[in-house]
XYZ file of C-alpha atoms in Angstrom:
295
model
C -40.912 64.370 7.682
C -44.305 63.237 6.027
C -45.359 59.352 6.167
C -44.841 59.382 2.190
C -41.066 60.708 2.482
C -40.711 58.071 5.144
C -41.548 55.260 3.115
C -39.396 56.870 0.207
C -36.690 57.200 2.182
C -36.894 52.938 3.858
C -37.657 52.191 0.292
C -34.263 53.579 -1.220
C -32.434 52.410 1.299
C -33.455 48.756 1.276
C -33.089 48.861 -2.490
C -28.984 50.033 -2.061
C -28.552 47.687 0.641
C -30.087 44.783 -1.575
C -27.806 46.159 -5.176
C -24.653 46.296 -2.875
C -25.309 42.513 -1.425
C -25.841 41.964 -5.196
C -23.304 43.068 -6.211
C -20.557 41.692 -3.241
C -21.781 38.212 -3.996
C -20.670 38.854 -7.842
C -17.817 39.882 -7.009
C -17.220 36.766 -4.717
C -18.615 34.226 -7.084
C -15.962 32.328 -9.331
C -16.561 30.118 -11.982
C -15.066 26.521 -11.365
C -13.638 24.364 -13.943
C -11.957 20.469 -14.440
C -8.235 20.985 -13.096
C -6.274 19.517 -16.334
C -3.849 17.606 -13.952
C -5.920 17.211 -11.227
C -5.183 16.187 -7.769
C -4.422 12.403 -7.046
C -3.638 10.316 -3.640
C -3.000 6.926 -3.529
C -2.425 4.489 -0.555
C -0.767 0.806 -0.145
C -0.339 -0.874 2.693
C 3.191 -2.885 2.619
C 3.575 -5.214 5.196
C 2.307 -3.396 8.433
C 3.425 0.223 6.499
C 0.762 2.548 5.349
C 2.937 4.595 2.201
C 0.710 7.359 0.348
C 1.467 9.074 -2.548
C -0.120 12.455 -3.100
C 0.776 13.940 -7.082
C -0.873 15.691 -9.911
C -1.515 14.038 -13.018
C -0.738 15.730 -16.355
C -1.667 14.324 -19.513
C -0.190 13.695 -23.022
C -2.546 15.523 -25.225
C -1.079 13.859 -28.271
C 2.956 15.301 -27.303
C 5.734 13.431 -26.971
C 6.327 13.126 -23.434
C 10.077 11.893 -22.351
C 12.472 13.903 -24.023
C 10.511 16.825 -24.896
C 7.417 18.325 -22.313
C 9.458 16.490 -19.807
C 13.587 17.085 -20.711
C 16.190 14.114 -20.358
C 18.873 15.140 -18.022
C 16.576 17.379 -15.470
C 15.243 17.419 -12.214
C 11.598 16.432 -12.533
C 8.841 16.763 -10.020
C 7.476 13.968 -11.034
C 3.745 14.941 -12.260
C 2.643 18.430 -12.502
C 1.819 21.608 -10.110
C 3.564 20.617 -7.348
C 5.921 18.464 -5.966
C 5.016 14.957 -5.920
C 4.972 13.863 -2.410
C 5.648 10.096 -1.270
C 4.447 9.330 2.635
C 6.332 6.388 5.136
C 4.379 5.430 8.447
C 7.511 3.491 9.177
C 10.949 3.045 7.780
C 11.541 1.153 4.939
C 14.477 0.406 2.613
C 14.247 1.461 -1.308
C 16.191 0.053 -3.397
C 18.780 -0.943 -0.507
C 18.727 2.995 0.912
C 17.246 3.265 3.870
C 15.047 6.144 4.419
C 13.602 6.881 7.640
C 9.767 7.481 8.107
C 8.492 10.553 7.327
C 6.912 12.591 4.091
C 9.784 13.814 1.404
C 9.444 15.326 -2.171
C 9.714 12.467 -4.863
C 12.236 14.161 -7.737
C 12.955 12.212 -10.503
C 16.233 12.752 -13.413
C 14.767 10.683 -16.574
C 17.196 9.447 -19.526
C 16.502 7.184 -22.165
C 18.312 4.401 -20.810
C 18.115 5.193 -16.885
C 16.017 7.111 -14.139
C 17.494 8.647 -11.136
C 14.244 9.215 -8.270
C 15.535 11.819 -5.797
C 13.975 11.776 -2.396
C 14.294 15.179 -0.665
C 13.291 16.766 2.147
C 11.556 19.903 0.472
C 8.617 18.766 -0.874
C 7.807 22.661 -1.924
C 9.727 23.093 -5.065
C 7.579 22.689 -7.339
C 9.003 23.989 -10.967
C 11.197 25.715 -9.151
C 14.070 23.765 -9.406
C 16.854 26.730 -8.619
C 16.501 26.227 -5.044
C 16.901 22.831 -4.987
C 19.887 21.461 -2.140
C 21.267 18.341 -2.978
C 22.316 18.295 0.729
C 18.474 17.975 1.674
C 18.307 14.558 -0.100
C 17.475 11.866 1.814
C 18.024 8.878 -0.878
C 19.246 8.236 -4.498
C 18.906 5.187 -6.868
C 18.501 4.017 -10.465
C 15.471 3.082 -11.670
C 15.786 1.361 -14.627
C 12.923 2.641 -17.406
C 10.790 0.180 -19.586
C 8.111 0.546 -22.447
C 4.912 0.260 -21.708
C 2.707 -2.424 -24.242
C -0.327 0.078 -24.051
C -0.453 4.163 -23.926
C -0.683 5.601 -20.644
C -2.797 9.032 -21.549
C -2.552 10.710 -17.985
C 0.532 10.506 -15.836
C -0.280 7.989 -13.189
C 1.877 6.419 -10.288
C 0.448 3.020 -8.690
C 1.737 -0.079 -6.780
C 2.712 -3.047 -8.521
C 3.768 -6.767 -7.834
C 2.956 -6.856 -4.031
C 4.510 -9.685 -1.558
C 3.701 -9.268 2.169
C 6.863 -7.003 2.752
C 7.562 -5.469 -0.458
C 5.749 -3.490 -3.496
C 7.258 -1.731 -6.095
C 6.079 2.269 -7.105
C 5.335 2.055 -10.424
C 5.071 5.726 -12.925
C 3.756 5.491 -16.007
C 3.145 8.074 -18.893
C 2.583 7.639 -22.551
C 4.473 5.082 -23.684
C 7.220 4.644 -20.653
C 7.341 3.493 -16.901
C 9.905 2.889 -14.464
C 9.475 1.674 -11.139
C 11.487 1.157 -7.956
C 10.866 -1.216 -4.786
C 9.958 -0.508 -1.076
C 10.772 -3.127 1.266
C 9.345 -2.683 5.075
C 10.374 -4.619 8.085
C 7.466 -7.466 8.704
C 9.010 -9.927 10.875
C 10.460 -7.718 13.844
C 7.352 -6.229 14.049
C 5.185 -9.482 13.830
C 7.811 -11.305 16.383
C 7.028 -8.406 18.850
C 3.908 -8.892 18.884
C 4.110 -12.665 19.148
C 6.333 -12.226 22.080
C 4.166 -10.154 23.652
C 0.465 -11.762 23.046
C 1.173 -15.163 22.785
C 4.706 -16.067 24.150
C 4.503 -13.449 27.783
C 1.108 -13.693 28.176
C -0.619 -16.611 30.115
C -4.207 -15.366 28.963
C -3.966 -16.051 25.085
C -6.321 -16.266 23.209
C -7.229 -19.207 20.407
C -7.055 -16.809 17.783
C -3.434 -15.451 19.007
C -2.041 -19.069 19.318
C -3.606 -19.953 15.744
C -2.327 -16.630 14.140
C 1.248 -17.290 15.494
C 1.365 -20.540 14.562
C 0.134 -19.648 10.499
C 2.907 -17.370 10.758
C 5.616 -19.297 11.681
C 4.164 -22.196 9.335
C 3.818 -19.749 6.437
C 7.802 -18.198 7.316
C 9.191 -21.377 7.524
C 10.188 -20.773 11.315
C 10.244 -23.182 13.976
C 7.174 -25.801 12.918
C 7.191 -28.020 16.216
C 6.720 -23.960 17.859
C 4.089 -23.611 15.423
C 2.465 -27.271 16.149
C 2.070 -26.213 20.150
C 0.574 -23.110 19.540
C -2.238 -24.485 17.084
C -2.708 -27.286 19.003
C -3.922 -25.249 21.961
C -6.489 -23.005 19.881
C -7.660 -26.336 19.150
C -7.421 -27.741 22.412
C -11.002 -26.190 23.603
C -12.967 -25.040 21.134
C -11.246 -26.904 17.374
C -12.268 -24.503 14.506
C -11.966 -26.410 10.855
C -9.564 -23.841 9.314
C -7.503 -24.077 12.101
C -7.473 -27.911 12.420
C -6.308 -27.292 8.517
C -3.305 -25.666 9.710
C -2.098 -28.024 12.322
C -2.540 -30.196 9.823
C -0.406 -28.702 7.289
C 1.956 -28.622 9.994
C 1.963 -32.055 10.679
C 2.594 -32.782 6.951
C 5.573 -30.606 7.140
C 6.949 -32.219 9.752
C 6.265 -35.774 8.232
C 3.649 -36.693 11.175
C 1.302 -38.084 7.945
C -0.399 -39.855 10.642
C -1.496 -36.618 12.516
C -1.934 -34.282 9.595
C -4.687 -37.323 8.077
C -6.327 -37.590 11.575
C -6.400 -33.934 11.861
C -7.622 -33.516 8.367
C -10.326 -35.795 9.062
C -11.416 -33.496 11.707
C -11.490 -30.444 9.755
C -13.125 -32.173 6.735
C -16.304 -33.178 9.433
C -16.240 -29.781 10.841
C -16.368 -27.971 7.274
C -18.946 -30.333 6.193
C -21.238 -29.266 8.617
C -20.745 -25.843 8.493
C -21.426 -26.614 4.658
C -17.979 -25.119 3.550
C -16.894 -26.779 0.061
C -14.044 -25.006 -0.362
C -12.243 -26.524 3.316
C -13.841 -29.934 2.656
C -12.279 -30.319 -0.795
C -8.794 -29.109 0.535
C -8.823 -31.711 3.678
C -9.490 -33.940 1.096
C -6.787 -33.294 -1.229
C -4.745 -33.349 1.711
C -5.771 -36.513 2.975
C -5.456 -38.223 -0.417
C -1.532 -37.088 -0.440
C -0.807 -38.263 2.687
C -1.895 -41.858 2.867
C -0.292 -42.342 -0.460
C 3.206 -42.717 1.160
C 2.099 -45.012 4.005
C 0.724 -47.085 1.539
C 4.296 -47.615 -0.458
């Protein structure tokens, strides 16, 4: 073969090789566009509980939503695509059901006048409700619906009206929510630990005995408890914000003597670490305590 025919011949063949990667990354190549009920995942912490909330979020688009794109009387995923899902690190009680921890599919039944949510173990339906089994569920309760003062465009399921054990899971679309409430178990959990840290173990620290005692001062548990702890996070090294609480504790227990002498302390404390906001509130204790010695 002649030098010419040899470069021919690399020439063609480093031409096909560069049409066929040409044309293999055409055929690969796909146009992506805006999902219209895209993907959404939202996560509360409730109590010590971590619950997540993975759904898809249609929108109105000027229809009419209950009653009509989504039927009274049916079994509703609860968004769009598929399956809402609804996440417990722990186990919690809903709506006085308890439900164990784990991931389940969150159905819900709307009617004008009341919701059934459905929690199920499948959380692979989807639309296809026909292979639903009832016997899968793992809870059932009303949830009462309610009109909305403002239009809610795109489907969209939050937390609402948070306390340190409870939240409810609010769903709103268009003009209509409904909501139900998750209550997790705080105080076993938080009494373990205080039983463990503060009450078993001869090496706590000042921020264990202060954080038990704001805990059984804020719980209304046992307040001459809560004194001794917070008196010995004090005892070496007094921090104003805790010599706060052992004040408030004092005033609880009717010690106005203590709670103004350890009010005093905080207030010096706080001024020097130029903190108005702990300064002003020793004071405003202070004021309300000498006023009934001096009756």
């Amino acid at each position: 073969m002649t030098t010419s025919l040899v470069k021919t011949s690399r020439t063609l063949g480093a031409t096909l090789v560069l049409g066929s990667l040409l044309l293999s990354g055409r055929a690969e190549a796909q146009i992506t566009t805006p999902q219209p009920s895209p993907l959404s995942t939202v996560t509360q912490r409730v109590g010590l509980t971590d619950i997540t909330i993975t759904y898809s979020r249609p929108s109105a688009k000027g229809r009419t939503v209950f009653g009509t794109v989504v039927p009274f009387g049916k079994r509703w995923r609860t968004g769009a695509n598929a399956t809402t899902k609804i996440k417990f690190s722990d186990d919690v009680t809903i709506e006085g059901k308890k439900v164990p921890a784990g991931e389940y599919g969150l159905y819900t039944i709307p009617n004008k006048t009341e919701w059934m949510v459905v929690l199920n173990k499948s959380t692979k339906q989807g639309a296809d409700v026909d292979g639903f089994k009832d016997d899968q569920d793992v809870a059932r309760f009303p949830a009462k619906p309610y009109k909305l003062g403002n239009k809610v465009e795109t489907f969209t399921v939050n937390f609402a009206d948070l306390t340190p054990a409870t939240a409810n899971v609010d769903m709103q679309w268009e003009l209509t929510g409904a909501k139900f409430k998750v209550t997790t178990e705080v105080d076993a959990k938080v009494q373990a630990q205080i039983e463990e840290k503060v009450v078993k173990n001869a090496n706590a620290t000042a921020n264990d005995y202060a954080a038990a005692a704001v805990y059984y001062y804020d719980n209304n548990k046992d307040l001459k408890q809560a004194l001794t702890w917070i008196q010995k996070a004090n005892a070496t090294d007094p921090k104003f914000w805790n010599l706060h609480t052992q004040a408030k504790i004092q005033m609880k227990l009717k010690d106005f003597k203590g709670a103004v002498a350890s009010a005093e302390q905080s207030r010096k404390l706080a001024l020097e670490a130029k903190n108005a906001e702990y300064v002003k509130m020793n004071e405003d204790l202070i004021a309300g305590n000498k006023a009934p010695a001096a009756k």
